Amino acid sequence: MPIRAVLWDIDDTLFDYTGADAAGLARQLDAERLAERYGTPEQALALWREITDRHWARFAAGEGTFQGQRQARVREFLGEPSMTADEADAWFDRYIEHYKAQWTVFPDVVPALDALAEDYRHGVLSNSSTVNQDPKLRELGLRDRFEVLVCAVELGVSKPEAGAFLAACDAMGLPPGDVAYVGDQPEIDARGARDAGLLAVWLDRDGGRGAGPDGVHRIAGLEQLPELLAGDTRFGARSGIR
C-alpha cells in the first residue's frame, strides 16, 4: 500500500527548538545577571541541555512529575538544591517567557505541508506533553494542519518504543505500513519508526552525523520529502536522497 499519512516530530523538526532554547536561556541569564557564572553562552547552553536531557529521561521512565522535573532542572542548573518548588517554578516561568519570544518554524515547514496537503493526512507524535505542545503548535499557526496530536506524557510510552508509534497510527486509524514518520533524531525517531513498521524519514538538517540506521531514509530538508513519499522506496536499504 502507498503511504497515506505522515506523522511528524515537533521539536527541531517543525519548530526550531534548539535556536529558541539557546536564545531564551541567554536572555534569561542576562536578565538574572548570571551570564558570567557559566563562562560562554555555549557552555551555559550545553550544561542546561545536559541537565534537561537527564531529568527528562527520568520523567519519561516514570520517575517523578512533569513539574517536578522542571524544578529539578532549575535547582541543579543554579546549584541551589534547597530552592523551594515555588522559587524553582518562578525561575522556570521567567525562562519560558524568554524562550517563547524566540519561537519560530523552520522556513521549509509550511511549503512542505502545503505541497503534501492534498495527498496525505497529517498527525503529530511527540515525546513531550499535550499541555506543552498543543499551545506551541497553535502559537506557531500549525495546529490545524494536524488531525491528531499524540504525546508521550499522556500516552504513557515514548519514542523509540514501538508502542508510541503504533498508538499514533491507531489514532489515525491506519496500519503502520501506510504511515511515514519524520523526525530529526536518527535513533529515537528514525530507528524507532522503522522498527515499528512505519516508513522512517530522518531529517538531518545539518549533516555530518554519520550514516544513520539502515533501512531509514535520510533527507537534508523538507523540500525533499514529497519526492521521497511519491517514490515510496521503503523496502530499499536507504533512500538516495541526501
PDB file of C-alpha atoms in Angstrom:
ATOM      1  CA  MET A   1       0.000   0.000   0.000  1.00  0.00           C
ATOM      2  CA  PRO A   2       1.212   3.550  -0.692  1.00  0.00           C
ATOM      3  CA  ILE A   3       1.867   5.974   2.126  1.00  0.00           C
ATOM      4  CA  ARG A   4      -1.398   7.639   3.151  1.00  0.00           C
ATOM      5  CA  ALA A   5      -0.334   9.756   6.131  1.00  0.00           C
ATOM      6  CA  VAL A   6       2.665  11.495   7.661  1.00  0.00           C
ATOM      7  CA  LEU A   7       3.348  11.643  11.380  1.00  0.00           C
ATOM      8  CA  TRP A   8       5.664  14.426  12.476  1.00  0.00           C
ATOM      9  CA  ASP A   9       8.011  15.098  15.351  1.00  0.00           C
ATOM     10  CA  ILE A  10       7.819  18.715  16.570  1.00  0.00           C
ATOM     11  CA  ASP A  11      10.980  19.963  18.266  1.00  0.00           C
ATOM     12  CA  ASP A  12      13.861  20.559  15.832  1.00  0.00           C
ATOM     13  CA  THR A  13      11.730  19.106  13.022  1.00  0.00           C
ATOM     14  CA  LEU A  14       8.887  21.597  12.621  1.00  0.00           C
ATOM     15  CA  PHE A  15       9.944  24.053  15.299  1.00  0.00           C
ATOM     16  CA  ASP A  16      13.455  25.433  15.901  1.00  0.00           C
ATOM     17  CA  TYR A  17      13.669  24.256  19.491  1.00  0.00           C
ATOM     18  CA  THR A  18      17.464  24.436  19.720  1.00  0.00           C
ATOM     19  CA  GLY A  19      17.551  28.015  18.471  1.00  0.00           C
ATOM     20  CA  ALA A  20      14.744  29.135  20.775  1.00  0.00           C
ATOM     21  CA  ASP A  21      16.263  27.347  23.762  1.00  0.00           C
ATOM     22  CA  ALA A  22      19.682  28.898  23.178  1.00  0.00           C
ATOM     23  CA  ALA A  23      18.382  32.445  22.729  1.00  0.00           C
ATOM     24  CA  GLY A  24      15.853  32.133  25.544  1.00  0.00           C
ATOM     25  CA  LEU A  25      18.410  30.845  28.038  1.00  0.00           C
ATOM     26  CA  ALA A  26      20.902  33.571  27.089  1.00  0.00           C
ATOM     27  CA  ARG A  27      18.280  36.255  27.696  1.00  0.00           C
ATOM     28  CA  GLN A  28      17.247  34.668  30.977  1.00  0.00           C
ATOM     29  CA  LEU A  29      20.827  34.594  32.229  1.00  0.00           C
ATOM     30  CA  ASP A  30      21.326  38.215  31.224  1.00  0.00           C
ATOM     31  CA  ALA A  31      18.134  39.243  32.996  1.00  0.00           C
ATOM     32  CA  GLU A  32      19.122  37.322  36.144  1.00  0.00           C
ATOM     33  CA  ARG A  33      22.718  38.637  35.974  1.00  0.00           C
ATOM     34  CA  LEU A  34      24.060  35.109  35.805  1.00  0.00           C
ATOM     35  CA  ALA A  35      25.730  35.093  32.389  1.00  0.00           C
ATOM     36  CA  GLU A  36      29.315  35.240  33.672  1.00  0.00           C
ATOM     37  CA  ARG A  37      28.797  32.287  36.046  1.00  0.00           C
ATOM     38  CA  TYR A  38      28.765  29.753  33.203  1.00  0.00           C
ATOM     39  CA  GLY A  39      31.598  31.048  31.036  1.00  0.00           C
ATOM     40  CA  THR A  40      30.390  31.351  27.463  1.00  0.00           C
ATOM     41  CA  PRO A  41      26.753  31.176  26.286  1.00  0.00           C
ATOM     42  CA  GLU A  42      27.655  27.899  24.559  1.00  0.00           C
ATOM     43  CA  GLN A  43      28.896  26.411  27.840  1.00  0.00           C
ATOM     44  CA  ALA A  44      25.759  27.535  29.651  1.00  0.00           C
ATOM     45  CA  LEU A  45      23.552  26.007  26.974  1.00  0.00           C
ATOM     46  CA  ALA A  46      25.500  22.742  26.959  1.00  0.00           C
ATOM     47  CA  LEU A  47      25.037  22.404  30.729  1.00  0.00           C
ATOM     48  CA  TRP A  48      21.348  23.309  30.538  1.00  0.00           C
ATOM     49  CA  ARG A  49      20.701  20.800  27.756  1.00  0.00           C
ATOM     50  CA  GLU A  50      22.624  18.022  29.539  1.00  0.00           C
ATOM     51  CA  ILE A  51      20.607  18.600  32.717  1.00  0.00           C
ATOM     52  CA  THR A  52      17.375  18.811  30.740  1.00  0.00           C
ATOM     53  CA  ASP A  53      18.023  15.558  28.863  1.00  0.00           C
ATOM     54  CA  ARG A  54      18.882  13.687  32.037  1.00  0.00           C
ATOM     55  CA  HIS A  55      15.882  14.816  34.072  1.00  0.00           C
ATOM     56  CA  TRP A  56      13.503  14.382  31.139  1.00  0.00           C
ATOM     57  CA  ALA A  57      14.721  10.806  30.679  1.00  0.00           C
ATOM     58  CA  ARG A  58      13.927  10.086  34.315  1.00  0.00           C
ATOM     59  CA  PHE A  59      10.488  11.603  33.961  1.00  0.00           C
ATOM     60  CA  ALA A  60       9.833   9.642  30.752  1.00  0.00           C
ATOM     61  CA  ALA A  61      10.763   6.488  32.672  1.00  0.00           C
ATOM     62  CA  GLY A  62       8.042   7.236  35.211  1.00  0.00           C
ATOM     63  CA  GLU A  63      10.210   8.867  37.881  1.00  0.00           C
ATOM     64  CA  GLY A  64       8.515  11.988  39.215  1.00  0.00           C
ATOM     65  CA  THR A  65       6.118  14.529  37.739  1.00  0.00           C
ATOM     66  CA  PHE A  66       6.275  16.902  34.785  1.00  0.00           C
ATOM     67  CA  GLN A  67       6.526  19.934  37.072  1.00  0.00           C
ATOM     68  CA  GLY A  68       8.973  18.131  39.317  1.00  0.00           C
ATOM     69  CA  GLN A  69      11.465  17.556  36.513  1.00  0.00           C
ATOM     70  CA  ARG A  70      11.336  21.268  35.696  1.00  0.00           C
ATOM     71  CA  GLN A  71      12.053  22.154  39.311  1.00  0.00           C
ATOM     72  CA  ALA A  72      14.917  19.659  39.474  1.00  0.00           C
ATOM     73  CA  ARG A  73      16.470  21.123  36.327  1.00  0.00           C
ATOM     74  CA  VAL A  74      16.438  24.637  37.776  1.00  0.00           C
ATOM     75  CA  ARG A  75      17.887  23.555  41.138  1.00  0.00           C
ATOM     76  CA  GLU A  76      20.746  21.651  39.504  1.00  0.00           C
ATOM     77  CA  PHE A  77      21.499  24.311  36.903  1.00  0.00           C
ATOM     78  CA  LEU A  78      21.653  27.053  39.535  1.00  0.00           C
ATOM     79  CA  GLY A  79      23.421  24.872  42.078  1.00  0.00           C
ATOM     80  CA  GLU A  80      20.702  25.548  44.650  1.00  0.00           C
ATOM     81  CA  PRO A  81      19.345  22.206  45.861  1.00  0.00           C
ATOM     82  CA  SER A  82      17.370  23.826  48.692  1.00  0.00           C
ATOM     83  CA  MET A  83      15.380  26.107  46.364  1.00  0.00           C
ATOM     84  CA  THR A  84      11.660  25.744  47.059  1.00  0.00           C
ATOM     85  CA  ALA A  85       9.236  24.451  44.461  1.00  0.00           C
ATOM     86  CA  ASP A  86       7.654  27.906  44.145  1.00  0.00           C
ATOM     87  CA  GLU A  87      11.037  29.553  43.623  1.00  0.00           C
ATOM     88  CA  ALA A  88      12.068  26.994  41.008  1.00  0.00           C
ATOM     89  CA  ASP A  89       8.719  27.348  39.238  1.00  0.00           C
ATOM     90  CA  ALA A  90       9.064  31.125  39.163  1.00  0.00           C
ATOM     91  CA  TRP A  91      12.578  30.922  37.698  1.00  0.00           C
ATOM     92  CA  PHE A  92      11.464  28.450  35.061  1.00  0.00           C
ATOM     93  CA  ASP A  93       8.434  30.600  34.189  1.00  0.00           C
ATOM     94  CA  ARG A  94      10.726  33.584  33.584  1.00  0.00           C
ATOM     95  CA  TYR A  95      12.907  31.450  31.330  1.00  0.00           C
ATOM     96  CA  ILE A  96       9.829  30.234  29.437  1.00  0.00           C
ATOM     97  CA  GLU A  97       8.823  33.796  28.616  1.00  0.00           C
ATOM     98  CA  HIS A  98      12.222  34.452  27.007  1.00  0.00           C
ATOM     99  CA  TYR A  99      12.103  31.072  25.256  1.00  0.00           C
ATOM    100  CA  LYS A 100       8.614  31.667  23.841  1.00  0.00           C
ATOM    101  CA  ALA A 101       9.678  35.024  22.444  1.00  0.00           C
ATOM    102  CA  GLN A 102      12.079  33.139  20.143  1.00  0.00           C
ATOM    103  CA  TRP A 103       9.607  30.580  18.778  1.00  0.00           C
ATOM    104  CA  THR A 104       9.722  30.083  15.035  1.00  0.00           C
ATOM    105  CA  VAL A 105       9.114  27.345  12.488  1.00  0.00           C
ATOM    106  CA  PHE A 106      11.810  26.328  10.038  1.00  0.00           C
ATOM    107  CA  PRO A 107      11.352  28.029   6.654  1.00  0.00           C
ATOM    108  CA  ASP A 108      10.814  24.745   4.781  1.00  0.00           C
ATOM    109  CA  VAL A 109       7.928  23.580   7.008  1.00  0.00           C
ATOM    110  CA  VAL A 110       4.916  25.444   5.611  1.00  0.00           C
ATOM    111  CA  PRO A 111       5.900  24.904   1.951  1.00  0.00           C
ATOM    112  CA  ALA A 112       6.293  21.162   2.624  1.00  0.00           C
ATOM    113  CA  LEU A 113       2.946  20.922   4.430  1.00  0.00           C
ATOM    114  CA  ASP A 114       1.289  22.829   1.580  1.00  0.00           C
ATOM    115  CA  ALA A 115       2.856  20.519  -1.015  1.00  0.00           C
ATOM    116  CA  LEU A 116       1.671  17.414   0.857  1.00  0.00           C
ATOM    117  CA  ALA A 117      -1.750  18.658   1.961  1.00  0.00           C
ATOM    118  CA  GLU A 118      -3.864  17.178  -0.841  1.00  0.00           C
ATOM    119  CA  ASP A 119      -2.313  13.725  -0.960  1.00  0.00           C
ATOM    120  CA  TYR A 120      -1.576  12.871   2.672  1.00  0.00           C
ATOM    121  CA  ARG A 121      -3.174  13.051   6.088  1.00  0.00           C
ATOM    122  CA  HIS A 122      -1.044  14.531   8.870  1.00  0.00           C
ATOM    123  CA  GLY A 123      -0.559  13.970  12.590  1.00  0.00           C
ATOM    124  CA  VAL A 124       1.995  14.589  15.316  1.00  0.00           C
ATOM    125  CA  LEU A 125       3.773  12.234  17.708  1.00  0.00           C
ATOM    126  CA  SER A 126       5.884  13.982  20.344  1.00  0.00           C
ATOM    127  CA  ASN A 127       7.842  12.802  23.365  1.00  0.00           C
ATOM    128  CA  SER A 128       6.598  15.838  25.280  1.00  0.00           C
ATOM    129  CA  SER A 129       3.126  16.579  26.708  1.00  0.00           C
ATOM    130  CA  THR A 130      -0.076  17.839  25.155  1.00  0.00           C
ATOM    131  CA  VAL A 131      -0.160  20.767  27.572  1.00  0.00           C
ATOM    132  CA  ASN A 132       3.276  21.719  26.257  1.00  0.00           C
ATOM    133  CA  GLN A 133       2.885  21.027  22.541  1.00  0.00           C
ATOM    134  CA  ASP A 134      -0.702  21.968  21.736  1.00  0.00           C
ATOM    135  CA  PRO A 135      -0.265  25.659  22.679  1.00  0.00           C
ATOM    136  CA  LYS A 136       3.064  25.714  20.854  1.00  0.00           C
ATOM    137  CA  LEU A 137       1.537  24.451  17.607  1.00  0.00           C
ATOM    138  CA  ARG A 138      -1.312  26.949  17.942  1.00  0.00           C
ATOM    139  CA  GLU A 139       1.053  29.849  18.586  1.00  0.00           C
ATOM    140  CA  LEU A 140       3.082  28.843  15.516  1.00  0.00           C
ATOM    141  CA  GLY A 141      -0.086  28.628  13.387  1.00  0.00           C
ATOM    142  CA  LEU A 142       0.326  24.910  12.689  1.00  0.00           C
ATOM    143  CA  ARG A 143      -2.202  23.103  14.898  1.00  0.00           C
ATOM    144  CA  ASP A 144      -4.954  22.992  12.270  1.00  0.00           C
ATOM    145  CA  ARG A 145      -2.582  21.211   9.904  1.00  0.00           C
ATOM    146  CA  PHE A 146      -2.710  18.026  12.007  1.00  0.00           C
ATOM    147  CA  GLU A 147      -5.725  15.849  12.705  1.00  0.00           C
ATOM    148  CA  VAL A 148      -4.161  14.169  15.757  1.00  0.00           C
ATOM    149  CA  LEU A 149      -1.618  15.191  18.393  1.00  0.00           C
ATOM    150  CA  VAL A 150      -0.275  12.235  20.375  1.00  0.00           C
ATOM    151  CA  CYS A 151       2.151  12.926  23.228  1.00  0.00           C
ATOM    152  CA  ALA A 152       4.184  10.520  25.322  1.00  0.00           C
ATOM    153  CA  VAL A 153       3.323  12.034  28.693  1.00  0.00           C
ATOM    154  CA  GLU A 154      -0.371  11.299  28.300  1.00  0.00           C
ATOM    155  CA  LEU A 155       0.233   8.100  26.349  1.00  0.00           C
ATOM    156  CA  GLY A 156       2.491   6.520  28.946  1.00  0.00           C
ATOM    157  CA  VAL A 157       5.026   5.269  26.405  1.00  0.00           C
ATOM    158  CA  SER A 158       7.604   7.283  24.483  1.00  0.00           C
ATOM    159  CA  LYS A 159       9.687   7.054  21.336  1.00  0.00           C
ATOM    160  CA  PRO A 160      11.642   4.956  20.368  1.00  0.00           C
ATOM    161  CA  GLU A 161       9.293   2.317  21.824  1.00  0.00           C
ATOM    162  CA  ALA A 162       7.125   0.788  19.110  1.00  0.00           C
ATOM    163  CA  GLY A 163       4.037   1.335  21.242  1.00  0.00           C
ATOM    164  CA  ALA A 164       4.288   5.100  20.852  1.00  0.00           C
ATOM    165  CA  PHE A 165       4.365   4.917  17.044  1.00  0.00           C
ATOM    166  CA  LEU A 166       1.631   2.295  16.905  1.00  0.00           C
ATOM    167  CA  ALA A 167      -0.619   4.354  19.195  1.00  0.00           C
ATOM    168  CA  ALA A 168      -0.246   7.352  16.883  1.00  0.00           C
ATOM    169  CA  CYS A 169      -1.099   5.166  13.874  1.00  0.00           C
ATOM    170  CA  ASP A 170      -4.143   3.850  15.760  1.00  0.00           C
ATOM    171  CA  ALA A 171      -5.220   7.419  16.468  1.00  0.00           C
ATOM    172  CA  MET A 172      -5.283   7.991  12.710  1.00  0.00           C
ATOM    173  CA  GLY A 173      -6.993   4.667  12.034  1.00  0.00           C
ATOM    174  CA  LEU A 174      -4.173   3.439   9.821  1.00  0.00           C
ATOM    175  CA  PRO A 175      -1.764   0.474   9.871  1.00  0.00           C
ATOM    176  CA  PRO A 176       1.903   1.442  10.344  1.00  0.00           C
ATOM    177  CA  GLY A 177       2.794   0.394   6.794  1.00  0.00           C
ATOM    178  CA  ASP A 178       0.599   3.216   5.483  1.00  0.00           C
ATOM    179  CA  VAL A 179       2.327   5.886   7.571  1.00  0.00           C
ATOM    180  CA  ALA A 180       5.621   7.783   7.321  1.00  0.00           C
ATOM    181  CA  TYR A 181       7.322   9.305  10.343  1.00  0.00           C
ATOM    182  CA  VAL A 182       9.542  12.391  10.001  1.00  0.00           C
ATOM    183  CA  GLY A 183      11.900  13.390  12.812  1.00  0.00           C
ATOM    184  CA  ASP A 184      15.335  14.851  13.463  1.00  0.00           C
ATOM    185  CA  GLN A 185      16.734  12.107  15.723  1.00  0.00           C
ATOM    186  CA  PRO A 186      18.245   9.094  13.917  1.00  0.00           C
ATOM    187  CA  GLU A 187      17.704   6.695  16.823  1.00  0.00           C
ATOM    188  CA  ILE A 188      14.662   7.957  18.734  1.00  0.00           C
ATOM    189  CA  ASP A 189      12.725   8.962  15.614  1.00  0.00           C
ATOM    190  CA  ALA A 190      14.031   7.101  12.570  1.00  0.00           C
ATOM    191  CA  ARG A 191      15.108   3.765  14.035  1.00  0.00           C
ATOM    192  CA  GLY A 192      12.079   3.687  16.316  1.00  0.00           C
ATOM    193  CA  ALA A 193       9.692   4.331  13.428  1.00  0.00           C
ATOM    194  CA  ARG A 194      11.426   1.761  11.249  1.00  0.00           C
ATOM    195  CA  ASP A 195      11.227  -0.897  13.945  1.00  0.00           C
ATOM    196  CA  ALA A 196       7.523  -0.172  14.444  1.00  0.00           C
ATOM    197  CA  GLY A 197       6.861  -0.767  10.731  1.00  0.00           C
ATOM    198  CA  LEU A 198       6.492   2.835   9.544  1.00  0.00           C
ATOM    199  CA  LEU A 199       8.355   4.457   6.666  1.00  0.00           C
ATOM    200  CA  ALA A 200      11.175   6.129   8.620  1.00  0.00           C
ATOM    201  CA  VAL A 201      12.457   9.516   7.450  1.00  0.00           C
ATOM    202  CA  TRP A 202      15.418  11.080   9.219  1.00  0.00           C
ATOM    203  CA  LEU A 203      15.542  14.866   8.755  1.00  0.00           C
ATOM    204  CA  ASP A 204      19.269  15.623   9.053  1.00  0.00           C
ATOM    205  CA  ARG A 205      19.313  19.384   8.542  1.00  0.00           C
ATOM    206  CA  ASP A 206      22.953  19.993   9.470  1.00  0.00           C
ATOM    207  CA  GLY A 207      24.501  16.796   8.102  1.00  0.00           C
ATOM    208  CA  GLY A 208      27.738  15.266   9.271  1.00  0.00           C
ATOM    209  CA  ARG A 209      26.100  12.972  11.826  1.00  0.00           C
ATOM    210  CA  GLY A 210      27.187   9.661  10.361  1.00  0.00           C
ATOM    211  CA  ALA A 211      25.352   7.230   8.136  1.00  0.00           C
ATOM    212  CA  GLY A 212      22.366   6.666  10.418  1.00  0.00           C
ATOM    213  CA  PRO A 213      20.453   3.406  10.868  1.00  0.00           C
ATOM    214  CA  ASP A 214      19.947   1.030   7.961  1.00  0.00           C
ATOM    215  CA  GLY A 215      16.512   0.945   6.398  1.00  0.00           C
ATOM    216  CA  VAL A 216      15.677   4.601   7.025  1.00  0.00           C
ATOM    217  CA  HIS A 217      15.526   7.464   4.556  1.00  0.00           C
ATOM    218  CA  ARG A 218      17.703  10.489   5.154  1.00  0.00           C
ATOM    219  CA  ILE A 219      16.836  13.953   3.836  1.00  0.00           C
ATOM    220  CA  ALA A 220      18.597  17.274   4.339  1.00  0.00           C
ATOM    221  CA  GLY A 221      15.458  19.403   4.107  1.00  0.00           C
ATOM    222  CA  LEU A 222      11.704  19.049   3.899  1.00  0.00           C
ATOM    223  CA  GLU A 223      11.663  20.155   0.277  1.00  0.00           C
ATOM    224  CA  GLN A 224      12.905  16.613  -0.467  1.00  0.00           C
ATOM    225  CA  LEU A 225      10.026  14.908   1.329  1.00  0.00           C
ATOM    226  CA  PRO A 226       7.339  14.999  -1.419  1.00  0.00           C
ATOM    227  CA  GLU A 227       9.642  13.236  -3.890  1.00  0.00           C
ATOM    228  CA  LEU A 228      10.559  10.607  -1.305  1.00  0.00           C
ATOM    229  CA  LEU A 229       6.938   9.864  -0.404  1.00  0.00           C
ATOM    230  CA  ALA A 230       5.887   9.728  -4.034  1.00  0.00           C
ATOM    231  CA  GLY A 231       8.676   7.254  -4.787  1.00  0.00           C
ATOM    232  CA  ASP A 232       7.984   5.267  -1.598  1.00  0.00           C
ATOM    233  CA  THR A 233      11.230   3.272  -1.563  1.00  0.00           C
ATOM    234  CA  ARG A 234      10.587   1.894   1.908  1.00  0.00           C
ATOM    235  CA  PHE A 235      11.871  -1.572   1.016  1.00  0.00           C
ATOM    236  CA  GLY A 236      15.309  -0.359  -0.086  1.00  0.00           C
ATOM    237  CA  ALA A 237      18.294  -0.187   2.213  1.00  0.00           C
ATOM    238  CA  ARG A 238      18.310   3.596   2.243  1.00  0.00           C
ATOM    239  CA  SER A 239      16.972   6.381   0.059  1.00  0.00           C
ATOM    240  CA  GLY A 240      19.302   8.033  -2.402  1.00  0.00           C
ATOM    241  CA  ILE A 241      18.071  11.420  -1.243  1.00  0.00           C
ATOM    242  CA  ARG A 242      20.699  13.177   0.855  1.00  0.00           C
TER     243      ARG A 242
END
